[in-house]
XYZ file of C-alpha atoms in Angstrom:
81
model
C 0.000 0.000 0.000
C 1.370 3.402 -0.982
C 0.147 6.389 0.910
C 1.397 9.764 2.092
C -0.332 12.131 4.415
C 0.137 15.324 6.371
C 0.121 15.059 10.134
C 0.992 17.557 12.830
C 4.511 16.110 13.051
C 5.194 16.768 9.356
C 5.169 14.883 6.102
C 4.518 11.183 6.722
C 5.316 8.484 4.165
C 3.532 5.115 4.144
C 5.120 2.507 1.886
C 5.345 -1.275 1.949
C 8.949 -1.038 3.163
C 8.705 2.063 5.381
C 6.272 4.115 7.429
C 7.256 7.358 9.087
C 8.515 10.878 8.521
C 10.510 11.811 5.418
C 13.551 12.817 7.470
C 13.722 9.324 9.010
C 13.448 7.752 5.539
C 16.378 9.873 4.371
C 18.420 8.932 7.445
C 17.794 5.200 6.941
C 18.730 5.388 3.254
C 21.941 7.284 4.051
C 22.859 4.656 6.670
C 22.109 1.864 4.142
C 19.402 0.464 6.413
C 16.865 0.814 3.575
C 17.592 0.111 -0.083
C 16.912 3.245 -2.125
C 15.883 1.042 -5.056
C 12.857 -0.083 -3.010
C 11.667 3.517 -2.549
C 9.226 4.873 -5.195
C 10.715 8.362 -5.493
C 8.165 9.476 -8.124
C 5.304 8.653 -5.755
C 6.935 10.421 -2.818
C 7.664 13.445 -5.012
C 4.060 13.650 -6.242
C 2.645 13.440 -2.729
C 5.264 15.838 -1.437
C 4.310 18.445 -4.043
C 0.731 18.183 -2.789
C 2.078 18.637 0.732
C 4.092 21.693 -0.370
C 0.989 23.314 -1.829
C -0.639 22.954 1.556
C 2.426 24.002 3.567
C 3.401 26.967 1.396
C 0.566 28.930 2.881
C 1.718 28.006 6.401
C 5.524 27.979 6.742
C 8.172 28.287 4.015
C 11.023 27.236 6.323
C 9.414 23.833 6.886
C 8.681 23.467 3.176
C 12.329 24.213 2.350
C 13.635 21.614 4.803
C 11.465 18.875 3.348
C 12.310 19.891 -0.213
C 16.001 19.435 0.598
C 15.337 15.955 2.024
C 13.284 14.907 -1.019
C 15.984 16.186 -3.384
C 18.658 14.304 -1.451
C 16.670 11.055 -1.694
C 16.276 11.548 -5.458
C 20.026 12.205 -5.784
C 20.953 9.082 -3.806
C 18.618 6.941 -5.911
C 19.977 8.387 -9.174
C 23.492 7.329 -8.145
C 22.270 3.761 -7.573
C 20.613 3.396 -10.984
């Protein structure tokens, strides 16, 4: 099941291989505890853009932090392909 949602704690990702905040996903990928090839970056990006639309009206600092994390995940995956 693929799902992403906004909660008070921030952007939450729900995948078959991971459930939790985007920053934890990035940390686990960097530590090689999750295989980046198992992460559907296109899905996360699509849902994150929806999240950004919502957050842009609330707090640009938070939106910028999450954008950096999403870009880093995409970069790491591109190196593995």
